Tab-separated table of C-alpha atoms and ligand atoms in Angstrom:
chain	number	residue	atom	x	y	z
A	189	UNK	CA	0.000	0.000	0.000
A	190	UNK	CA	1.862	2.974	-1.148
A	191	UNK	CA	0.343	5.549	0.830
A	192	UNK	CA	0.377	3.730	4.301
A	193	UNK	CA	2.084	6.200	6.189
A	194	UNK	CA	5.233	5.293	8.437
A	195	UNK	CA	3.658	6.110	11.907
A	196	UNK	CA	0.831	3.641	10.837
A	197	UNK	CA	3.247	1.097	9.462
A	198	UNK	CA	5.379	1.394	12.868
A	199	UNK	CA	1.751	0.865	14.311
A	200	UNK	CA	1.094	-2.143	12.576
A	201	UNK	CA	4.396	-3.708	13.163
A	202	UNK	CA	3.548	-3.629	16.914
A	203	UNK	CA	0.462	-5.582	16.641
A	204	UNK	CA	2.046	-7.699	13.381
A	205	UNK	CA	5.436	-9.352	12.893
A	206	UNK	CA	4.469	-9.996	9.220
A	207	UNK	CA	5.929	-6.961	7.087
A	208	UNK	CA	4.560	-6.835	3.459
A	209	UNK	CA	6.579	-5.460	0.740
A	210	UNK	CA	6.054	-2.424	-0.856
A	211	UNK	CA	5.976	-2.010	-4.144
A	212	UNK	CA	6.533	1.547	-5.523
A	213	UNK	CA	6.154	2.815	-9.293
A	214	UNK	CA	8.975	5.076	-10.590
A	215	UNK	CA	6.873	7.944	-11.748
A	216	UNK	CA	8.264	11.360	-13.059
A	217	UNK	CA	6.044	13.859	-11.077
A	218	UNK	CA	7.392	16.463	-14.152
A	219	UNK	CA	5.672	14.302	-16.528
A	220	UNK	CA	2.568	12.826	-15.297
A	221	UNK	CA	0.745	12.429	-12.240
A	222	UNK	CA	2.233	9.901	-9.560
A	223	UNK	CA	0.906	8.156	-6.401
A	224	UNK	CA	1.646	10.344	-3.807
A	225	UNK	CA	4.508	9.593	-1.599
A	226	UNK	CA	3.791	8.160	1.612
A	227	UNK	CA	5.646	9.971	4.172
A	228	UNK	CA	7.750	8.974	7.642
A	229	UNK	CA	5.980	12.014	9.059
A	230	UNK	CA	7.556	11.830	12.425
A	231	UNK	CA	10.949	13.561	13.498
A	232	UNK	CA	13.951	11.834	15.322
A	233	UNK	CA	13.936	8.396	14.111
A	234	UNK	CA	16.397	6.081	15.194
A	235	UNK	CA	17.146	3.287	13.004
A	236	UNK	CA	19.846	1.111	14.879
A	237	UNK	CA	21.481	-1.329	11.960
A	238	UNK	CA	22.220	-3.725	15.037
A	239	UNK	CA	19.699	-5.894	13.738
A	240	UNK	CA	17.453	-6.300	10.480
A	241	UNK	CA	15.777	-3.601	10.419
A	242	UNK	CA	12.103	-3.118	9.377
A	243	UNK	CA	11.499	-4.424	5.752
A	244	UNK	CA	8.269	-1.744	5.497
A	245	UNK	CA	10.614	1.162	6.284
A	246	UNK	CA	14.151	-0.246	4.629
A	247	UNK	CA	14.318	-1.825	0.876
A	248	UNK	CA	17.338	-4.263	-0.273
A	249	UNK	CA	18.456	-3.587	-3.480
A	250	UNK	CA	21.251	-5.280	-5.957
A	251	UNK	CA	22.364	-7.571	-3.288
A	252	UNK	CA	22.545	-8.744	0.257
A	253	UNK	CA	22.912	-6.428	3.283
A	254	UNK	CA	23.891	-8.242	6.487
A	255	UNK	CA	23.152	-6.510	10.283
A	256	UNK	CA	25.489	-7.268	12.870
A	257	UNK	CA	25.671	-6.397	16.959
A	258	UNK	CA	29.162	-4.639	16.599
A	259	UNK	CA	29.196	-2.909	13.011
A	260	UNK	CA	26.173	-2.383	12.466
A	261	UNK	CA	24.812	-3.019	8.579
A	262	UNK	CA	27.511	-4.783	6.368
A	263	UNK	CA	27.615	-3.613	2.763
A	264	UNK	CA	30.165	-5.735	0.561
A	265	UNK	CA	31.409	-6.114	-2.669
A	266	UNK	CA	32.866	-8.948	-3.302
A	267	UNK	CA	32.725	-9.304	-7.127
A	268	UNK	CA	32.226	-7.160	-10.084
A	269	UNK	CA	28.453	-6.166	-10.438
A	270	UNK	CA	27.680	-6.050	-7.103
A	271	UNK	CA	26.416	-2.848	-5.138
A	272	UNK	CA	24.775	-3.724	-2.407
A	273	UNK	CA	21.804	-1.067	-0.877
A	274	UNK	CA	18.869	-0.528	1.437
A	275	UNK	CA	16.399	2.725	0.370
A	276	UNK	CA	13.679	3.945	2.497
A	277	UNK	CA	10.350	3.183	1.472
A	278	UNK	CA	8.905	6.427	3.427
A	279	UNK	CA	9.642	10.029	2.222
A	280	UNK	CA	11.035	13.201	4.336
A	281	UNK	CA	10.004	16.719	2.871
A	282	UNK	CA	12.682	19.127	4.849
A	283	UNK	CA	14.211	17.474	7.551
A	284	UNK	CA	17.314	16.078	8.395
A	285	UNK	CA	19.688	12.433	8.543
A	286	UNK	CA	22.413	11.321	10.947
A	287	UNK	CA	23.964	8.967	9.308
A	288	UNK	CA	27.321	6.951	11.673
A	289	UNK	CA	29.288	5.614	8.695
A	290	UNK	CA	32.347	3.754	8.461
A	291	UNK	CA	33.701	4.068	4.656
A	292	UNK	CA	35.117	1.115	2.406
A	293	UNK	CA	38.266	0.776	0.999
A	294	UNK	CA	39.475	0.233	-2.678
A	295	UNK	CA	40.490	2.401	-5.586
A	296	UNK	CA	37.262	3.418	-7.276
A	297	UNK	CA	34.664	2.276	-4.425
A	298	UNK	CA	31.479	4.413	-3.847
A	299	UNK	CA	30.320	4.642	-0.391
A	300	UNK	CA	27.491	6.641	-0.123
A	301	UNK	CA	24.586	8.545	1.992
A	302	UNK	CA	21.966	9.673	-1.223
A	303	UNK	CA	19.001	11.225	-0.730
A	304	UNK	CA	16.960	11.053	-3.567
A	305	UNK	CA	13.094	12.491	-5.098
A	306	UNK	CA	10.632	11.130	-7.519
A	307	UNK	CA	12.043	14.251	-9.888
A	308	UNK	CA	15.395	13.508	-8.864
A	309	UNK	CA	16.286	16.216	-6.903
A	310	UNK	CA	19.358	14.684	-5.266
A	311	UNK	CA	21.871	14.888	-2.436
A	312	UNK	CA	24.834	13.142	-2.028
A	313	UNK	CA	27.635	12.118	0.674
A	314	UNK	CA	30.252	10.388	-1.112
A	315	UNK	CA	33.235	8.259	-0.118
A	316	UNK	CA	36.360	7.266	-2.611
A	317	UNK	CA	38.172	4.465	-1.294
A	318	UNK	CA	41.448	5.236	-2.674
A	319	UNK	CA	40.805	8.230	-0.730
A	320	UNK	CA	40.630	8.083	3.564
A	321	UNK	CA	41.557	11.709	4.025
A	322	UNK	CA	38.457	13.210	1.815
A	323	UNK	CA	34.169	12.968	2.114
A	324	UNK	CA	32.600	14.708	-0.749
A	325	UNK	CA	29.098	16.208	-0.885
A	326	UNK	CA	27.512	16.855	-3.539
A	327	UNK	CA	23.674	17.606	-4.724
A	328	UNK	CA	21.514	17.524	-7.940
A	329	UNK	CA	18.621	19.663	-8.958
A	330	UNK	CA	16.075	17.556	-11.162
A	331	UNK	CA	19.281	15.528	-12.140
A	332	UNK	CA	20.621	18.268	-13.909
A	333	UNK	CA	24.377	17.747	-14.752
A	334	UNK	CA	26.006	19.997	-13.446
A	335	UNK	CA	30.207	19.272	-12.105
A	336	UNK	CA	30.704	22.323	-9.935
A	337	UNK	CA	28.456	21.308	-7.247
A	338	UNK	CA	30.804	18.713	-5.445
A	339	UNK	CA	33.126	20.097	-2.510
A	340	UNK	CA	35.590	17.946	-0.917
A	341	UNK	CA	35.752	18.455	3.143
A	342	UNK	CA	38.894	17.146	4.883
A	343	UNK	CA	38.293	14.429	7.932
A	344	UNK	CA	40.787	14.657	10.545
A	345	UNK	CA	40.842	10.643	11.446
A	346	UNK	CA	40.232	9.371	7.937
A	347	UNK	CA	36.973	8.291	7.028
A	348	UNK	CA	37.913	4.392	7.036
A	349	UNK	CA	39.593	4.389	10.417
A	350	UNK	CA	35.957	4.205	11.912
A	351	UNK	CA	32.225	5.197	12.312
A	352	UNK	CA	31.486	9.202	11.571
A	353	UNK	CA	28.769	11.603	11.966
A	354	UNK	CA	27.733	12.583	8.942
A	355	UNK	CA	24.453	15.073	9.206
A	356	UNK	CA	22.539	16.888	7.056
A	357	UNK	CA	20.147	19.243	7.876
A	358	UNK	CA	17.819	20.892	5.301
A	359	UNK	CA	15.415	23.544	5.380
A	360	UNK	CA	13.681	25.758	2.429
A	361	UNK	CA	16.312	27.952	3.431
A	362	UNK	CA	19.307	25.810	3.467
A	363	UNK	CA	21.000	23.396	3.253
A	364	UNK	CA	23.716	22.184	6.455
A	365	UNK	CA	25.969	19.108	6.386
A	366	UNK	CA	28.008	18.385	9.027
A	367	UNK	CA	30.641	16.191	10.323
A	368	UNK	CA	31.682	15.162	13.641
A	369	UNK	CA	29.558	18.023	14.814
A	370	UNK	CA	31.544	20.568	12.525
A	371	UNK	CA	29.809	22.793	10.047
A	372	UNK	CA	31.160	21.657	6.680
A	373	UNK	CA	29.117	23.393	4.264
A	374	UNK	CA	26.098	25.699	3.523
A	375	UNK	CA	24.404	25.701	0.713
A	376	UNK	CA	21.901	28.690	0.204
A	377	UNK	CA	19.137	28.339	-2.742
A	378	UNK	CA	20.537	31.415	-4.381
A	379	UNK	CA	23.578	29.668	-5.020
A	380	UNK	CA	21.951	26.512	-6.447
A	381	UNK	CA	21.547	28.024	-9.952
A	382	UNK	CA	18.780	30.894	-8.124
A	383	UNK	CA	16.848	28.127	-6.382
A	384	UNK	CA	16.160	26.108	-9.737
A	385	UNK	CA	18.751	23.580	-8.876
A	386	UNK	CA	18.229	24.029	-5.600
A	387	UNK	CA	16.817	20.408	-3.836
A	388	UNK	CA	13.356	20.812	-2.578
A	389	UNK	CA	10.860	17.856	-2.974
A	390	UNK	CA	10.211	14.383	-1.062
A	391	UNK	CA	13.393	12.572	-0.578
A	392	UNK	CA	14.212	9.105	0.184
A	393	UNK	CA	17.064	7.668	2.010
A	394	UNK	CA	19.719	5.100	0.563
A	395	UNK	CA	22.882	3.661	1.704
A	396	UNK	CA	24.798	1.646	-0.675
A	397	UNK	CA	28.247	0.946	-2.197
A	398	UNK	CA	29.291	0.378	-5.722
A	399	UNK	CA	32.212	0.435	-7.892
A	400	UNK	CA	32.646	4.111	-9.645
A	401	UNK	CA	35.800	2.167	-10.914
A	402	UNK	CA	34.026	-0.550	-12.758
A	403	UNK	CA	35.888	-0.939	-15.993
A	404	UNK	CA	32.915	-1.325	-18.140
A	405	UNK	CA	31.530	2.635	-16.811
A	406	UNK	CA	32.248	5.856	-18.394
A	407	UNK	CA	36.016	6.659	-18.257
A	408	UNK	CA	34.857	9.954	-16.498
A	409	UNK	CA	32.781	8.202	-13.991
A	410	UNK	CA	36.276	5.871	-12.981
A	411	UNK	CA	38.320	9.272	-13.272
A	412	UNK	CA	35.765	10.678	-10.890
A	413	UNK	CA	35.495	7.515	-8.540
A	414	UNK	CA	39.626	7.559	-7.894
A	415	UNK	CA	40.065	5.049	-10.693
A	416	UNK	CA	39.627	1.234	-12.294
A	417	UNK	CA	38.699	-0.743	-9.259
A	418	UNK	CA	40.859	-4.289	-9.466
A	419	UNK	CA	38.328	-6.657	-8.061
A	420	UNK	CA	40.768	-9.328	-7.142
A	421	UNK	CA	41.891	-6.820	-3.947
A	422	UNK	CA	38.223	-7.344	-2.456
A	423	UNK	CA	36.343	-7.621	-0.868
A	424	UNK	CA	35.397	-3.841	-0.197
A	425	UNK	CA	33.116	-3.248	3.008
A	426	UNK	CA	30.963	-0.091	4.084
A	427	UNK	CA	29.860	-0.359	7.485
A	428	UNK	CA	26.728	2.139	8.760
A	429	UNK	CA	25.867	1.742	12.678
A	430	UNK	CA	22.968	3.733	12.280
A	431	UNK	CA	20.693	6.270	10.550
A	432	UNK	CA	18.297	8.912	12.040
A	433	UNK	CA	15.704	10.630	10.201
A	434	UNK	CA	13.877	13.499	11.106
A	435	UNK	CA	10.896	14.731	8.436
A	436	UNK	CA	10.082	18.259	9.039
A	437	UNK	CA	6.768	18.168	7.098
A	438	UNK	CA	4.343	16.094	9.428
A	439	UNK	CA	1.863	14.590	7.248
A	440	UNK	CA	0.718	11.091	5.987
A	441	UNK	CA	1.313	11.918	2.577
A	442	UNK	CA	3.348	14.367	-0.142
A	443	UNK	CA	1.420	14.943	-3.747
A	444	UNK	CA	3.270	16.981	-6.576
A	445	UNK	CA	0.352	18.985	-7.633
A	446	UNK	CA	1.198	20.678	-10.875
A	447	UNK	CA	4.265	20.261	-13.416
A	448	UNK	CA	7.188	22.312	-11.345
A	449	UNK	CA	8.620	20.556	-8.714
A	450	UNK	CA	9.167	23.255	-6.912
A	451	UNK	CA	8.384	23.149	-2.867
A	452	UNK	CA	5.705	25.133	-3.028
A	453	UNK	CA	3.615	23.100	-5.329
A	454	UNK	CA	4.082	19.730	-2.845
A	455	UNK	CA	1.073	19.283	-0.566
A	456	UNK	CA	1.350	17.891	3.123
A	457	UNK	CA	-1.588	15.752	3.252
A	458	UNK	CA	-2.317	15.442	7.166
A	459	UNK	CA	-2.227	12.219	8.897
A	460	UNK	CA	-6.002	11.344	10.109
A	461	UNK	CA	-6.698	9.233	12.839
A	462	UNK	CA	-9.294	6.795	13.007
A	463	UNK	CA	-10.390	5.529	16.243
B	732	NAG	C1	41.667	13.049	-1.701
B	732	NAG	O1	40.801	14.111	-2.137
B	732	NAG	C2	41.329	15.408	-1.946
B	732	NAG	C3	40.274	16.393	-2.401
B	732	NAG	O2	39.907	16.172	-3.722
B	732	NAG	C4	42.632	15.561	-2.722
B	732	NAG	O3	43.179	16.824	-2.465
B	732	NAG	C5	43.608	14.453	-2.302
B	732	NAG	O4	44.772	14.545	-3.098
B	732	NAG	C6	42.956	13.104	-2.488
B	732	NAG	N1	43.851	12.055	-2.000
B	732	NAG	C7	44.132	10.976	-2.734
B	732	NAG	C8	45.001	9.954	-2.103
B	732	NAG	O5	43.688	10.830	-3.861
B	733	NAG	C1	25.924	14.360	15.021
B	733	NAG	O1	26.115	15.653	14.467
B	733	NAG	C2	24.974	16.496	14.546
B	733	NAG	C3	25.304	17.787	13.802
B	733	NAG	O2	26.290	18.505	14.456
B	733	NAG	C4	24.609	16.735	15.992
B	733	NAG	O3	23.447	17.520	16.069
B	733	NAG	C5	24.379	15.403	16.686
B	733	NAG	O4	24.137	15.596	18.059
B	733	NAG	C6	25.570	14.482	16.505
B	733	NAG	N1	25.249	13.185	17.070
B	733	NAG	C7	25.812	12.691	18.162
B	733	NAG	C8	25.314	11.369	18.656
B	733	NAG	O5	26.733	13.272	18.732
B	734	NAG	C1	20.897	27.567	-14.694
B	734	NAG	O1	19.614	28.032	-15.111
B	734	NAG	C2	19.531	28.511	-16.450
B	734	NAG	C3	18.103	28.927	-16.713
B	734	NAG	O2	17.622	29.767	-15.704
B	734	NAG	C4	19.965	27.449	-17.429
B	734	NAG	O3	20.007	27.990	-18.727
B	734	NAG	C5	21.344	26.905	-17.047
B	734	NAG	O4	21.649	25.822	-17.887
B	734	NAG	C6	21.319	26.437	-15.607
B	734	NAG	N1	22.618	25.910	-15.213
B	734	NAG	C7	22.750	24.743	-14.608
B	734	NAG	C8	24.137	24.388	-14.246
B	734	NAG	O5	21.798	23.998	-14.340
């Protein structure tokens, strides 16, 4: 049921240990009218990757995730092809993520923190494995290319040699991302191409790892990601303890309502509660 909202699903779960699986339709919200996107609704959500967590809230994709007491979720590579990731099925509009992650190894490796729309508004934290000294962040505005947008943010204790605070907090206003605590970066909507590339519709929540270094991808794409990743020195491992998600817009529901995208055209539907 796509527009089961995530308080109700957390509701259900208590009374229900069997989770059904969601199925969601890509839909370009620019193009045509789309389901509306069922929304977490609720601020301060801890999601601890001790254990599996809840298959109504988190979706597996391209491969197998495991969840362990001491390192939280396990995302490995261990052969060409594989990219292992878990996305939200719920939607924040505003809000913010705390994500503790611990990045892979390996020359061309991808660890990432992307949040993503249904008009692919996009933000991105983004870890090379050839690199420990360097996170990136970057963002998108309706997938538009565009190469100036990713900075590069120095962290002190190396962004393999364990778990980090990576937060990012996000407003109509602006946009913060943090690490360790630290204010890294500020990005304003008059300097995202005078709000148009600015990112400012429902956004899901993936964690993954892939291989920017593949040899069969763009030769920009492996220039980008550090370089060719040589498989046989796997396998590569991102660890995430835990994510927390915070959705500014209480609601059960977000609808695109015209063509734009923009945030003004997204309506909150409100949660109603049935007794
Ligand atoms: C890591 O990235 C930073 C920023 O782009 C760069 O200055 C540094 O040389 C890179 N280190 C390696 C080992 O590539
Ligand atoms: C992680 O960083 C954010 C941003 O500075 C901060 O608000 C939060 O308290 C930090 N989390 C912990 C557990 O220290
Ligand atoms: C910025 O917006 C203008 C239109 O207002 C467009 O022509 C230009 O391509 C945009 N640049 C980027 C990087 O999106």
């Amino acid at each position: 049921m796509l527009s089961r909202s995530f308080a109700s699903a957390l509701a259900l779960l208590a009374f229900s240990s069997v989770a059904s699986a969601q199925v969601t339709t890509p839909c370009q919200p620019m193009e045509r009218d789309c389901p509306p996107d069922p929304a977490f609704g609720i601020e301060n959500h801890l999601f601890n990757f001790n254990k599996t967590p809840d298959s109504t809230v988190w979706f597996p994709k391209n491969g197998k995730v495991t969840y362990t007491p001491e390192q939280g979720a396990v995302f490995t590579i261990n052969k060409q092809g594989e990219s292992p990731t878990i996305e939200t099925n719920f939607y924040f509009f505003f809000g913010r993520t705390e994500v503790w992650l611990k990045a892979a190894s390996g020359t061309g490796i991808i660890s990432s923190i992307v949040w993503l729309s249904d008009c692919l508004d996009e933000v991105d934290w983004e870890f090379m494995g050839g690199n420990v000294t360097h996170a990136e962040t970057n963002y998108f505005g309706k997938a538009r290319p565009d190469y100036l947008n990713a900075i590069y943010h120095p962290v002190d204790a190396g962004v393999q040699d364990d778990f980090h605070n990576y937060t990012t907090v996000w407003t109509q206003d602006r946009m913060d991302f943090y690490i360790d605590g630290n204010l890294v970066r500020v990005l304003l909507p008059k300097d995202a191409n005078n709000t148009r590339n600015y990112p400012q519709t429902p956004m899901k929540l993936s964690l993954g790892i892939w291989a920017g270094g593949d040899p069969t991808l763009a030769p920009g794409t492996r220039e980008w990601a550090g370089g060719d990743t040589d498989f046989t020195k796997g396998p590569f491992t991102m660890y995430v303890k835990s994510a927390m998600v915070s959705d500014f817009s209480s609601g059960k529901e977000y609808i695109y309502t015209d063509r734009s995208a923009s945030w003004e055209s997204i309506k909150v539907v409100a949660y109603v509660f049935h007794n």
